[in-house]
CSV table of C-alpha atoms in Angstrom, one decimal:
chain,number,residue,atom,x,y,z
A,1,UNK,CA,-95.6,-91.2,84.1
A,2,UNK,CA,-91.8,-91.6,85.9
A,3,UNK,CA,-91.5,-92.2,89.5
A,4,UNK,CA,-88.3,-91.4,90.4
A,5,UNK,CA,-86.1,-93.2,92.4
A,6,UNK,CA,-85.4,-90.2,95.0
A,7,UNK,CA,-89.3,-90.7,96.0
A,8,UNK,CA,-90.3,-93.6,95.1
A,9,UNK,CA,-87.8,-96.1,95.0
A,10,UNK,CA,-89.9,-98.5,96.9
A,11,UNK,CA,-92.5,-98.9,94.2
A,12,UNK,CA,-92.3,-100.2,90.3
A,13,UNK,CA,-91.3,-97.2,87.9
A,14,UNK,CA,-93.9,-97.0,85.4
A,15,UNK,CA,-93.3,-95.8,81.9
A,16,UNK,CA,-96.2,-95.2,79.4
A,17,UNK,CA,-95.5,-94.4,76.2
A,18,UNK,CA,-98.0,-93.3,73.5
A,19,UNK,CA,-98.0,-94.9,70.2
A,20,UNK,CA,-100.1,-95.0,67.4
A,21,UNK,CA,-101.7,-98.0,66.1
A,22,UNK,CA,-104.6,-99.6,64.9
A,23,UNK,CA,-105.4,-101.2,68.3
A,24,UNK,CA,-108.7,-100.1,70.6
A,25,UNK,CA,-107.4,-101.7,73.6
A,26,UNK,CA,-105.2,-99.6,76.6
A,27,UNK,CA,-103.3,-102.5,78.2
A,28,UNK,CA,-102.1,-102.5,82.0
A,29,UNK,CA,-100.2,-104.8,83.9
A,30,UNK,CA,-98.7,-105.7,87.4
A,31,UNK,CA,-95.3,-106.3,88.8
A,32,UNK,CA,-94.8,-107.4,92.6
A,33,UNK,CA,-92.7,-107.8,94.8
A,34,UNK,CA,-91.3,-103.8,93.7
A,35,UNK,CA,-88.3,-104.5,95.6
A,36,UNK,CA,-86.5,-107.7,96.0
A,37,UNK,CA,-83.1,-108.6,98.2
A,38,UNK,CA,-81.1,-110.9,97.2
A,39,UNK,CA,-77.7,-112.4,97.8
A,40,UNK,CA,-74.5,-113.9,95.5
A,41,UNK,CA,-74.9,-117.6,96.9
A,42,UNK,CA,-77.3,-119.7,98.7
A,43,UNK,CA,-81.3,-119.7,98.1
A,44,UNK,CA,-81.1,-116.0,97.9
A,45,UNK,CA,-79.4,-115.9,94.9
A,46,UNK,CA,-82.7,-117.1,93.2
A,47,UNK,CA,-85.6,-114.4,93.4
A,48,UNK,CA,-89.0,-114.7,91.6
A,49,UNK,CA,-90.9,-111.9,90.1
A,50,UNK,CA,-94.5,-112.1,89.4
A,51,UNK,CA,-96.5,-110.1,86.2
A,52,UNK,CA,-99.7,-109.9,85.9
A,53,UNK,CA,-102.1,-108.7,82.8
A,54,UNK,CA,-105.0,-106.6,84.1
A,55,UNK,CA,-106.8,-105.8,81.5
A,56,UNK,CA,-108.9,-107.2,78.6
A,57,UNK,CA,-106.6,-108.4,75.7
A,58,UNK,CA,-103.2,-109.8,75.4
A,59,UNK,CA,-100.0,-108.5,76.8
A,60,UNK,CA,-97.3,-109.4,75.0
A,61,UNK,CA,-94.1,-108.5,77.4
A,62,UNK,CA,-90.2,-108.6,77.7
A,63,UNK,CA,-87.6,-108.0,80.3
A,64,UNK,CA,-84.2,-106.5,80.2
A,65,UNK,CA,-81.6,-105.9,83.4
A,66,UNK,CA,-79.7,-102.6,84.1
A,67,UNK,CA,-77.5,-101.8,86.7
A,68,UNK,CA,-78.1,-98.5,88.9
A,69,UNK,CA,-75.8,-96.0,90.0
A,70,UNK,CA,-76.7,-92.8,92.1
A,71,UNK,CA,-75.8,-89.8,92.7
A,72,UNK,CA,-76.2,-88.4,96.3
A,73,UNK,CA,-79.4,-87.0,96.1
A,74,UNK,CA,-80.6,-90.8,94.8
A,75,UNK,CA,-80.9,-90.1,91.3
A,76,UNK,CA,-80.2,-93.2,89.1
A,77,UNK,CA,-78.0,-93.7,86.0
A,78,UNK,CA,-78.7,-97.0,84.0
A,79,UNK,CA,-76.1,-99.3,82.3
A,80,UNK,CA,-77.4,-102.6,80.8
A,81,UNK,CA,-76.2,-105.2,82.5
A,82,UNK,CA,-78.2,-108.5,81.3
A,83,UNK,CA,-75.3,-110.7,81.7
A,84,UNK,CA,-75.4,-110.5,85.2
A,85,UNK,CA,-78.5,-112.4,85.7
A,86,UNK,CA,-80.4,-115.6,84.2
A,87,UNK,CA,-83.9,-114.5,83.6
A,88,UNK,CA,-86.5,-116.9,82.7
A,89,UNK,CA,-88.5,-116.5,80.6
A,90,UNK,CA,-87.0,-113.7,78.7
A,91,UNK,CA,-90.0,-112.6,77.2
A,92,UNK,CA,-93.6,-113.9,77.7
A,93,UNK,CA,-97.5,-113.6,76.1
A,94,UNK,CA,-100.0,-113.4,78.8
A,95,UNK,CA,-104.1,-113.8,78.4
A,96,UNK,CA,-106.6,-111.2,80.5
A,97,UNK,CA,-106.0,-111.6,83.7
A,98,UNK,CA,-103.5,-113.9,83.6
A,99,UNK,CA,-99.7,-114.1,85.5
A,100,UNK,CA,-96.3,-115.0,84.7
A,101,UNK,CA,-93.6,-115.6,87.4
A,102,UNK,CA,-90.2,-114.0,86.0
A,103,UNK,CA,-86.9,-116.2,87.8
A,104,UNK,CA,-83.9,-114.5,88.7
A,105,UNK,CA,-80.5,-116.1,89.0
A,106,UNK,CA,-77.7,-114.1,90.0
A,107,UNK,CA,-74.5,-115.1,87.7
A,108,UNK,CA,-72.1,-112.0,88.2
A,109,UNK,CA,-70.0,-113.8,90.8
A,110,UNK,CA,-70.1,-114.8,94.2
A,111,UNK,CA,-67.2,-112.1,95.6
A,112,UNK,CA,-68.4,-108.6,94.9
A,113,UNK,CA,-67.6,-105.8,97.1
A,114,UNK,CA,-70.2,-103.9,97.9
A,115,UNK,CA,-74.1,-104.8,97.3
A,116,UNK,CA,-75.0,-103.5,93.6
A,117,UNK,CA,-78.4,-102.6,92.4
A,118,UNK,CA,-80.6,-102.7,89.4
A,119,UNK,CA,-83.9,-102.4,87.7
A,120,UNK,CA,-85.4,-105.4,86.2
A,121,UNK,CA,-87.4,-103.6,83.3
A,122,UNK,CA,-90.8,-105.4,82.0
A,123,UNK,CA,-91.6,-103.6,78.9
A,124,UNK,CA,-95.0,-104.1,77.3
A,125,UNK,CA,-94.6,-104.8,73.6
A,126,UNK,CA,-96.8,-102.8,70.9
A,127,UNK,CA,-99.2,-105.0,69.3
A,128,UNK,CA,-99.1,-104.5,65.7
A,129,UNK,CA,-101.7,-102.8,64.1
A,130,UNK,CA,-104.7,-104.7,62.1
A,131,UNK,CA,-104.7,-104.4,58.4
A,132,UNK,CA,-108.5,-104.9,58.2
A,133,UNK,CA,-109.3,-101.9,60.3
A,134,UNK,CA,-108.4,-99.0,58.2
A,135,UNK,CA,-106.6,-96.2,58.9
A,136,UNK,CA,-109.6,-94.1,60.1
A,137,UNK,CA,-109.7,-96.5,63.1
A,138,UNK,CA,-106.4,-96.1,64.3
A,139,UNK,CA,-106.3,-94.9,67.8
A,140,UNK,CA,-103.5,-94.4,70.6
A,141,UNK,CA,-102.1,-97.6,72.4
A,142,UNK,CA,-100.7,-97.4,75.8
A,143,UNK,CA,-97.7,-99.2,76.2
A,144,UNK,CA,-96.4,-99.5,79.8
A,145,UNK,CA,-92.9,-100.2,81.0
A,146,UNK,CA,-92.4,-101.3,85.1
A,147,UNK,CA,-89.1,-101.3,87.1
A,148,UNK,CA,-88.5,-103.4,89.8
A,149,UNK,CA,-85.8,-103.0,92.2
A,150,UNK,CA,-83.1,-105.5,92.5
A,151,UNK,CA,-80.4,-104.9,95.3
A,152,UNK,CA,-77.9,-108.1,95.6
A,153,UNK,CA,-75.5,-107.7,98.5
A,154,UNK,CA,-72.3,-110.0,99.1
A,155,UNK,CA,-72.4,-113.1,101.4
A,156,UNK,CA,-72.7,-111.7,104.8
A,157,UNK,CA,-72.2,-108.1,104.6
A,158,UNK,CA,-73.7,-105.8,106.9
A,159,UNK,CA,-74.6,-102.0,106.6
A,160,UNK,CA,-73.2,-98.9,108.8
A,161,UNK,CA,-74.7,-95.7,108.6
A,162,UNK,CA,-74.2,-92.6,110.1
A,163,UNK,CA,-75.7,-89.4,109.5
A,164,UNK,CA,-72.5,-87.0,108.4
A,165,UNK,CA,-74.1,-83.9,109.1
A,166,UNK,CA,-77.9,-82.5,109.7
A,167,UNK,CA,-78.7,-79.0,109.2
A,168,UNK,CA,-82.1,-76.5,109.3
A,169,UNK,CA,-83.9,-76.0,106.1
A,170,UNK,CA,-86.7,-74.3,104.6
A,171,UNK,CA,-88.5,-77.7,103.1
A,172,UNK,CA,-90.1,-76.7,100.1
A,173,UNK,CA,-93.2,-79.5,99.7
A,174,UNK,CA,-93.9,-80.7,96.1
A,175,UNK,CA,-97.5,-79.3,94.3
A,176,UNK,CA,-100.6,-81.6,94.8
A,177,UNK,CA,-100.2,-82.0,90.6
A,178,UNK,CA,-98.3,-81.0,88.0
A,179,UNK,CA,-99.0,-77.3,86.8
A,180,UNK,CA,-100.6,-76.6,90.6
A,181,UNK,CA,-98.4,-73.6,92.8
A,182,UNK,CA,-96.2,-74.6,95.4
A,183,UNK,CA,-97.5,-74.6,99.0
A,184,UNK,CA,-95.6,-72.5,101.2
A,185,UNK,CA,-92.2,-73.6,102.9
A,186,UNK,CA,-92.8,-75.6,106.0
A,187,UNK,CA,-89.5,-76.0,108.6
A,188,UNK,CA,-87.3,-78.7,107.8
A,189,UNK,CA,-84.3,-81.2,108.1
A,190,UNK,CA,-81.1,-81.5,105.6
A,191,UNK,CA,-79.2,-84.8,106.7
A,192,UNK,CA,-76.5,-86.5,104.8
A,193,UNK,CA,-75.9,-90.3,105.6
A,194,UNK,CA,-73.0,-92.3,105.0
A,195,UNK,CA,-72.4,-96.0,104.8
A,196,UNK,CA,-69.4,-97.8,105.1
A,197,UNK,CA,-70.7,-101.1,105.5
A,198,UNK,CA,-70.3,-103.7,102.6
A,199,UNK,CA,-74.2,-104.0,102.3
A,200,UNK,CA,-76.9,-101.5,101.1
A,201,UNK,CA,-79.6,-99.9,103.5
A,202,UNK,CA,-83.1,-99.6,103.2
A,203,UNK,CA,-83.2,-96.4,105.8
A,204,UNK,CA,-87.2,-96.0,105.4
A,205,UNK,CA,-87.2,-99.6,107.3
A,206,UNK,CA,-86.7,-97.3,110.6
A,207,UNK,CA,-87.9,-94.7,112.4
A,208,UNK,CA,-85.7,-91.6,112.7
A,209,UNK,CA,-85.9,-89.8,116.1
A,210,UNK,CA,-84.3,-86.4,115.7
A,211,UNK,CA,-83.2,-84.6,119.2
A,212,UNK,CA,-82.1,-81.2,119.4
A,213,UNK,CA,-83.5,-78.1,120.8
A,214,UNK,CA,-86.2,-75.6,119.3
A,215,UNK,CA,-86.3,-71.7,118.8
A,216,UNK,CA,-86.8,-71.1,122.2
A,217,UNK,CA,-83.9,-73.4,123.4
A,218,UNK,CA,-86.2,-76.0,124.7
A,219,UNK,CA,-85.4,-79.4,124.2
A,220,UNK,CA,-87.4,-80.9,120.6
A,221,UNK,CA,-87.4,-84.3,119.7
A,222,UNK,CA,-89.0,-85.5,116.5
A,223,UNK,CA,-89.7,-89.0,115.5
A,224,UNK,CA,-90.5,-89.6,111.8
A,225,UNK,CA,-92.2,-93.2,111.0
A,226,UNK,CA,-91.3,-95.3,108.6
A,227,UNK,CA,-95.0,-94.7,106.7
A,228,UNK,CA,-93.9,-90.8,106.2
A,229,UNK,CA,-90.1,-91.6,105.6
A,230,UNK,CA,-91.9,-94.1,102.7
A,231,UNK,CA,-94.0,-91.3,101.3
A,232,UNK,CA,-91.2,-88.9,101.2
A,233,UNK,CA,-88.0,-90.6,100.0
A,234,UNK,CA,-89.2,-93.9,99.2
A,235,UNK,CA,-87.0,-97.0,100.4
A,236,UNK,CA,-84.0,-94.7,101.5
A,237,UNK,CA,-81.5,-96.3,99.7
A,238,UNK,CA,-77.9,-95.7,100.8
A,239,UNK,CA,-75.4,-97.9,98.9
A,240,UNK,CA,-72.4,-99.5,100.9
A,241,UNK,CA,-69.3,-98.9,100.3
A,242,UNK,CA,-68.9,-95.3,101.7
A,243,UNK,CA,-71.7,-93.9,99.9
A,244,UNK,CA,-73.9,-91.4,100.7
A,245,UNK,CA,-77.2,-90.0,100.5
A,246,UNK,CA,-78.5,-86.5,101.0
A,247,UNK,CA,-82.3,-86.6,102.4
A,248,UNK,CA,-84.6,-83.8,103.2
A,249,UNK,CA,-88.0,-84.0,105.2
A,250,UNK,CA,-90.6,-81.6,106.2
A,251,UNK,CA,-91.2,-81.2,110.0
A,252,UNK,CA,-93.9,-80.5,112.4
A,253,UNK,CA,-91.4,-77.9,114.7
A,254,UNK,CA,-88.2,-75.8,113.5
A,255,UNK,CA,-85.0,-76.9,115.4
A,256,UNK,CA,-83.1,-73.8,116.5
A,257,UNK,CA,-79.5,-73.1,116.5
A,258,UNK,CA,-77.1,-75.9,117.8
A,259,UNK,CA,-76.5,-79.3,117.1
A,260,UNK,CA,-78.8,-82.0,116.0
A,261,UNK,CA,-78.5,-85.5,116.4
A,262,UNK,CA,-80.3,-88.7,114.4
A,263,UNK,CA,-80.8,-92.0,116.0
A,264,UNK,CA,-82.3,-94.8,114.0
A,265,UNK,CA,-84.9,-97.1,115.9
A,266,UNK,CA,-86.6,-100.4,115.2
């Protein structure tokens, strides 16, 4: 299982990966909050992540910090970048049911230009295989790996977004499941955002309300909540800085011809 940051950016990415070994157990575990703002100085420069063992056994786990980069359909590229924070503890054993609290500490400077984001990784460890069992009893462990998303943004900085351009599609929706047919195309909206501002934004914070006239030349307006906007793009990240983001949503009624315009409301 990969979520990937285009839909789901709001929640943990989750990882399992399939090992063999001479454990019985499948292990699961918790991270929360899945996205967590912070800032280069003050109280926000300290953040606190909390994971939690679910299941029966022990959950031996560790964490590791890499910056994000994406291109303008949202798609992330990783870089390690553990010298930019102080995490405590490192790496941590928990009982069933038990929970750890991870600390942050920002320690890449208190002048950046733009806010910069990463994944704080906590990677289940495999737990070594029992010598007494025998290799007839070896069975497949689960071993999970949850992203977080960290976004710190410079000492007062604000966003500014636009939306550079918005034009008719054909939205194609996803299948239910993997292997399942597409559903048909449904009418849609192609809009590109920009933001100059010197902090990220979190665009599925707002409503969209999208004005413009339909086939008939009647005038249409749309308004997409922030539940929906959540389900299809996930947070919405746009990175400051001038960057931009290319997002795509289904729509109840096709615009027609003409222009289309994007206000963002609270």
């Amino acid at each position: 299982m990969y979520s990937s940051f285009q839909r789901t950016a709001v929640r943990s990415a989750i990882v399992a990966t399939a090992l063999v070994a001479g454990a019985a157990t499948v292990y699961a575990m918790r991270v929360s909050p899945m996205i967590v703002e912070m800032t280069t100085t003050g109280s926000d420069s300290v953040a606190r992540v909390e994971v939690q063992n679910l299941n029966a056994g022990k959950l031996p786990f560790e964490t590791r910090i890499t910056r994000l980069n994406f291109d303008e359909n949202g798609v992330p590229s990783e870089t390690p970048a553990d010298a930019d924070f102080i995490v405590f503890p490192p790496q941590g054993m928990l009982p069933q049911g038990a929970r750890q609290v991870v600390r942050l500490q920002w320690v890449g400077g208190a002048e950046i230009p733009t806010s910069q984001a990463y994944y704080l990784s906590v990677n289940q460890l495999p737990i070594p295989a029992d010598p007494t069992t025998g290799a007839q009893a070896a069975q497949v462990q689960v071993v999970y790996h949850m992203k977080a998303l960290i976004v710190v943004a410079p000492p007062n900085a604000q966003p500014n977004v636009a939306a550079a351009s918005v034009k008719t599609i054909d939205y194609q929706p996803p299948a239910a499941k993997q292997g399942d047919p597409l559903p048909p195309k449904v009418p849609g909206v192609e809009i590109v955002m920009k933001n100059t501002g010197r902090r990220h934004a979190m665009m599925s914070a707002l409503k969209w309300g999208l004005e413009g006239k339909d086939v008939a030349g009647k005038p249409l307006r749309i308004l997409i909540s922030e539940e929906e906007l959540n389900r299809i793009v996930g947070s919405g990240y746009v990175a400051g800085g001038g960057g931009t983001r290319v997002f795509r949503l289904p729509l109840v009624k096709a615009f027609g011809p003409g222009p289309i315009n994007v206000k963002f409301l609270k």
